[in-house]
Amino acid sequence: MTAPARVRRAKADLPAPADRPARRRSAGRLARWDVKFSPYLFVSPYFLLFAAFGAFPMLYTLWVALHDWELVGSRGFVGLANFRMVLTDPQFWNSVWNTAGMFVVATVPQLLLALLLANALNRRMRGQTLLRMGVLAPMVTSVAAVAIVFSQLFSRDFGLVNYVLGWFGVERIDWAAERWSSWLAISVMVDWRWTGYNALIYLAAMQSIPRDLYEAAAIDGASRRRQFWTITLPMLRPTIIFTAIISTIGGFQLFTEPLLFGNGDMAGGSLRQFQTVTMYMFENAFGRFDYGYASAVSWMLFVIILFGSLLNFLWLRRVGGGKA
């Protein structure tokens, strides 16, 4: 094909002058739709998965909670009867008391230790990377292995803890027999597993604080302790709120550690001294096969976690100087 012929062919492929405004309008419309709807398309996979595996099970559990739903037999609608039974059930409130107690005993020292550990890891030292990676070792350890090892450590007759306490004249303690001792043993297990994880979160937040603030404070004569209280802690307030809320959610869902500490006993001891809400829910669902009642317990747990997280958030904001 000659050059003049190619030019004539190219001109023939061009849109007619009358079609050009229509094509420009179409392209402009597509560009506006792209800007307007693309962000929703990008985030939609998460919400679709959440709807399928999060929202639907929650709503279905609520539907089950409104019925007398057993493994076999009739499944009649009972309205709020299951929720009324839960609210007057002493075993349920016993499990709430145990869960709240272990949450306080485990979480408060855990976050304080994590904060101090992160502050230490934030300083220059030899083997810094190795030490920072080392705090994650409990995270890669099986929960079952951790529970078995700590159960042996807190054994009444041959446990290392009782052996060490014996040096100071303390009598042997049956850690699983009493409420306070079982709470303490399980809390130690939880702290050992999660303190390093929270410490790394605090460490990442500390490294984002501008060094200029510390240098200016040092020039003004502020000690390291004063720098920690007046610079580090206020700058970490959003991170502390985040870890407190996450710890609240995890603390109220405590299940594996107390279950393995009690050798798989869903009742949490002979007197239910360390039975958590999740254990009580499983006991009703898979021990008594009363799924309607267990679903009501799970919804009460959801409300408790929501209320506890909100209280934590408001309290930490007020303590940190923010407006609640």
Short mmCIF file of C-alpha atoms in Angstrom, two decimals, residues 102-322:
data_model
loop_
_atom_site.label_atom_id
_atom_site.label_comp_id
_atom_site.label_asym_id
_atom_site.label_seq_id
_atom_site.Cartn_x
_atom_site.Cartn_y
_atom_site.Cartn_z
CA MET A 102 -9.05 -13.24 84.38
CA PHE A 103 -9.25 -10.35 81.92
CA VAL A 104 -8.25 -7.82 84.59
CA VAL A 105 -5.56 -10.05 86.13
CA ALA A 106 -4.08 -10.85 82.70
CA THR A 107 -4.56 -7.73 80.60
CA VAL A 108 -3.52 -4.89 82.89
CA PRO A 109 -0.04 -6.28 83.73
CA GLN A 110 0.30 -7.57 80.18
CA LEU A 111 -0.07 -4.09 78.62
CA LEU A 112 2.16 -2.48 81.25
CA LEU A 113 4.89 -5.07 80.70
CA ALA A 114 4.55 -4.69 76.94
CA LEU A 115 5.00 -0.93 77.26
CA LEU A 116 8.13 -1.28 79.39
CA LEU A 117 9.52 -3.99 77.10
CA ALA A 118 8.95 -1.85 74.02
CA ASN A 119 10.66 1.10 75.69
CA ALA A 120 13.69 -1.10 76.43
CA LEU A 121 13.78 -2.50 72.89
CA ASN A 122 13.60 1.03 71.49
CA ARG A 123 17.06 1.83 72.84
CA ARG A 124 20.32 1.07 71.10
CA MET A 125 21.81 -2.24 72.17
CA ARG A 126 23.73 -5.16 70.78
CA GLY A 127 21.69 -7.91 69.15
CA GLN A 128 18.77 -5.54 68.77
CA THR A 129 17.14 -7.38 65.87
CA LEU A 130 17.55 -10.76 67.55
CA LEU A 131 15.93 -9.48 70.74
CA ARG A 132 13.06 -7.90 68.84
CA MET A 133 12.42 -11.12 66.96
CA GLY A 134 12.75 -13.11 70.18
CA VAL A 135 9.69 -11.52 71.76
CA LEU A 136 7.63 -13.11 69.01
CA ALA A 137 8.71 -16.64 69.96
CA PRO A 138 5.61 -17.27 72.11
CA MET A 139 3.42 -16.31 69.17
CA VAL A 140 4.77 -19.13 66.98
CA THR A 141 4.37 -21.69 69.74
CA SER A 142 1.30 -23.88 69.68
CA VAL A 143 -1.36 -22.86 72.19
CA ALA A 144 -1.82 -26.49 73.14
CA ALA A 145 1.92 -26.87 73.83
CA VAL A 146 1.94 -23.70 75.91
CA ALA A 147 -1.08 -24.87 77.93
CA ILE A 148 0.43 -28.30 78.56
CA VAL A 149 3.79 -26.88 79.65
CA PHE A 150 2.21 -24.33 81.98
CA SER A 151 -0.15 -26.95 83.37
CA GLN A 152 2.93 -28.96 84.33
CA LEU A 153 4.60 -25.89 85.80
CA PHE A 154 1.54 -25.23 87.98
CA SER A 155 1.06 -28.87 88.94
CA ARG A 156 0.33 -29.31 92.65
CA ASP A 157 2.70 -32.21 93.39
CA PHE A 158 5.54 -31.90 90.87
CA GLY A 159 5.19 -28.37 89.49
CA LEU A 160 8.19 -26.07 89.28
CA VAL A 161 6.22 -23.11 90.67
CA ASN A 162 5.36 -24.92 93.90
CA TYR A 163 8.95 -26.14 94.13
CA VAL A 164 10.28 -22.58 93.96
CA LEU A 165 7.64 -21.29 96.38
CA GLY A 166 8.70 -24.03 98.75
CA TRP A 167 12.11 -22.32 99.13
CA PHE A 168 10.26 -19.46 100.83
CA GLY A 169 8.23 -21.71 103.08
CA VAL A 170 5.01 -21.57 101.06
CA GLU A 171 2.88 -24.68 101.24
CA ARG A 172 1.97 -26.51 98.07
CA ILE A 173 -0.84 -24.81 96.19
CA ASP A 174 -3.47 -26.69 94.23
CA TRP A 175 -3.62 -24.10 91.46
CA ALA A 176 -6.66 -25.59 89.73
CA ALA A 177 -8.72 -26.01 92.91
CA GLU A 178 -9.28 -22.39 93.92
CA ARG A 179 -10.68 -19.48 91.97
CA TRP A 180 -7.86 -16.99 92.60
CA SER A 181 -5.06 -19.50 91.98
CA SER A 182 -6.58 -20.80 88.73
CA TRP A 183 -7.13 -17.23 87.51
CA LEU A 184 -3.49 -16.41 88.27
CA ALA A 185 -2.12 -19.52 86.53
CA ILE A 186 -4.22 -18.96 83.40
CA SER A 187 -3.32 -15.24 83.36
CA VAL A 188 0.39 -16.05 83.43
CA MET A 189 -0.17 -18.34 80.47
CA VAL A 190 -2.00 -15.60 78.55
CA ASP A 191 0.59 -12.94 79.43
CA TRP A 192 3.49 -15.11 78.32
CA ARG A 193 1.84 -15.54 74.94
CA TRP A 194 0.65 -11.99 74.20
CA THR A 195 3.05 -9.58 75.94
CA GLY A 196 5.63 -9.72 73.12
CA TYR A 197 2.97 -9.17 70.49
CA ASN A 198 1.75 -5.99 72.17
CA ALA A 199 5.34 -4.89 72.79
CA LEU A 200 6.07 -4.98 69.06
CA ILE A 201 2.99 -2.85 68.36
CA TYR A 202 4.16 -0.29 70.93
CA LEU A 203 7.70 -0.43 69.53
CA ALA A 204 6.48 0.36 66.01
CA ALA A 205 4.51 3.31 67.37
CA MET A 206 7.52 4.55 69.38
CA GLN A 207 9.73 4.53 66.30
CA SER A 208 7.30 6.83 64.51
CA ILE A 209 7.73 9.55 67.18
CA PRO A 210 10.01 12.32 65.83
CA ARG A 211 13.47 12.17 67.39
CA ASP A 212 13.55 15.97 67.45
CA LEU A 213 11.18 15.95 70.41
CA TYR A 214 13.56 13.82 72.49
CA GLU A 215 16.59 15.88 71.47
CA ALA A 216 14.83 19.12 72.41
CA ALA A 217 13.75 17.63 75.74
CA ALA A 218 17.30 16.40 76.42
CA ILE A 219 18.70 19.88 75.73
CA ASP A 220 16.17 21.28 78.21
CA GLY A 221 17.47 18.83 80.81
CA ALA A 222 14.61 16.30 80.82
CA SER A 223 15.61 12.88 82.09
CA ARG A 224 14.73 9.67 80.23
CA ARG A 225 11.94 9.00 82.70
CA ARG A 226 10.42 12.42 82.17
CA GLN A 227 10.73 12.03 78.39
CA PHE A 228 8.84 8.77 78.65
CA TRP A 229 5.97 10.32 80.64
CA THR A 230 5.72 13.61 78.77
CA ILE A 231 6.54 12.58 75.20
CA THR A 232 6.28 8.83 74.66
CA LEU A 233 3.06 8.08 76.52
CA PRO A 234 0.99 10.97 75.08
CA MET A 235 2.16 10.13 71.56
CA LEU A 236 1.24 6.48 72.10
CA ARG A 237 -2.31 7.20 73.22
CA PRO A 238 -4.03 6.00 69.97
CA THR A 239 -1.93 2.83 70.00
CA ILE A 240 -2.71 2.17 73.66
CA ILE A 241 -6.43 2.56 72.94
CA PHE A 242 -6.10 0.12 70.04
CA THR A 243 -4.28 -2.52 72.10
CA ALA A 244 -6.71 -2.08 74.99
CA ILE A 245 -9.71 -2.68 72.73
CA ILE A 246 -8.08 -5.66 71.01
CA SER A 247 -7.10 -7.11 74.39
CA THR A 248 -10.64 -6.61 75.67
CA ILE A 249 -12.06 -8.52 72.73
CA GLY A 250 -9.51 -11.31 73.09
CA GLY A 251 -9.79 -11.42 76.88
CA PHE A 252 -13.53 -11.92 76.89
CA GLN A 253 -13.19 -14.69 74.28
CA LEU A 254 -10.69 -16.63 76.39
CA PHE A 255 -11.23 -20.33 75.72
CA THR A 256 -8.25 -22.55 74.86
CA GLU A 257 -6.01 -21.78 77.82
CA PRO A 258 -8.59 -22.45 80.59
CA LEU A 259 -9.93 -25.46 78.70
CA LEU A 260 -6.51 -27.12 78.46
CA PHE A 261 -5.61 -26.02 81.98
CA GLY A 262 -8.63 -28.02 83.17
CA ASN A 263 -7.65 -31.06 81.05
CA GLY A 264 -10.50 -30.48 78.61
CA ASP A 265 -13.19 -30.06 81.24
CA MET A 266 -15.73 -27.65 79.75
CA ALA A 267 -17.12 -26.88 83.22
CA GLY A 268 -13.85 -25.22 84.23
CA GLY A 269 -13.21 -27.11 87.44
CA SER A 270 -15.41 -28.95 89.93
CA LEU A 271 -16.92 -25.67 91.17
CA ARG A 272 -16.74 -23.91 87.78
CA GLN A 273 -14.05 -21.72 89.30
CA PHE A 274 -12.38 -20.90 85.96
CA GLN A 275 -15.15 -21.47 83.44
CA THR A 276 -15.31 -18.59 80.95
CA VAL A 277 -18.32 -17.42 78.96
CA THR A 278 -17.12 -19.11 75.78
CA MET A 279 -16.68 -22.39 77.68
CA TYR A 280 -20.20 -22.06 79.06
CA MET A 281 -21.51 -21.39 75.56
CA PHE A 282 -19.76 -24.50 74.20
CA GLU A 283 -21.02 -26.56 77.13
CA ASN A 284 -24.61 -25.67 76.26
CA ALA A 285 -24.15 -26.08 72.52
CA PHE A 286 -22.12 -29.28 72.32
CA GLY A 287 -22.64 -30.79 75.77
CA ARG A 288 -26.35 -30.19 76.33
CA PHE A 289 -27.19 -29.66 72.62
CA ASP A 290 -29.33 -26.64 73.50
CA TYR A 291 -28.37 -24.47 70.56
CA GLY A 292 -31.03 -21.83 71.18
CA TYR A 293 -29.75 -21.16 74.70
CA ALA A 294 -26.10 -21.28 73.56
CA SER A 295 -26.88 -18.74 70.85
CA ALA A 296 -28.43 -16.43 73.45
CA VAL A 297 -25.24 -16.78 75.53
CA SER A 298 -23.12 -15.90 72.49
CA TRP A 299 -25.18 -12.76 71.87
CA MET A 300 -24.85 -11.75 75.51
CA LEU A 301 -21.10 -12.20 75.14
CA PHE A 302 -21.18 -9.96 72.07
CA VAL A 303 -23.01 -7.24 74.05
CA ILE A 304 -20.55 -7.56 76.95
CA ILE A 305 -17.55 -7.21 74.62
CA LEU A 306 -19.14 -4.20 72.93
CA PHE A 307 -19.88 -2.56 76.27
CA GLY A 308 -16.41 -3.37 77.67
CA SER A 309 -14.63 -2.03 74.57
CA LEU A 310 -16.67 1.17 74.70
CA LEU A 311 -15.88 1.68 78.38
CA ASN A 312 -12.19 1.07 77.71
CA PHE A 313 -12.20 3.54 74.86
CA LEU A 314 -13.95 6.29 76.85
CA TRP A 315 -11.80 5.76 79.94
CA LEU A 316 -8.51 5.80 78.03
CA ARG A 317 -9.53 8.91 76.12
CA ARG A 318 -10.41 10.69 79.34
CA VAL A 319 -7.23 9.56 81.11
CA GLY A 320 -5.16 10.58 78.10
CA GLY A 321 -6.65 14.08 78.07
CA GLY A 322 -8.98 13.63 75.07
#
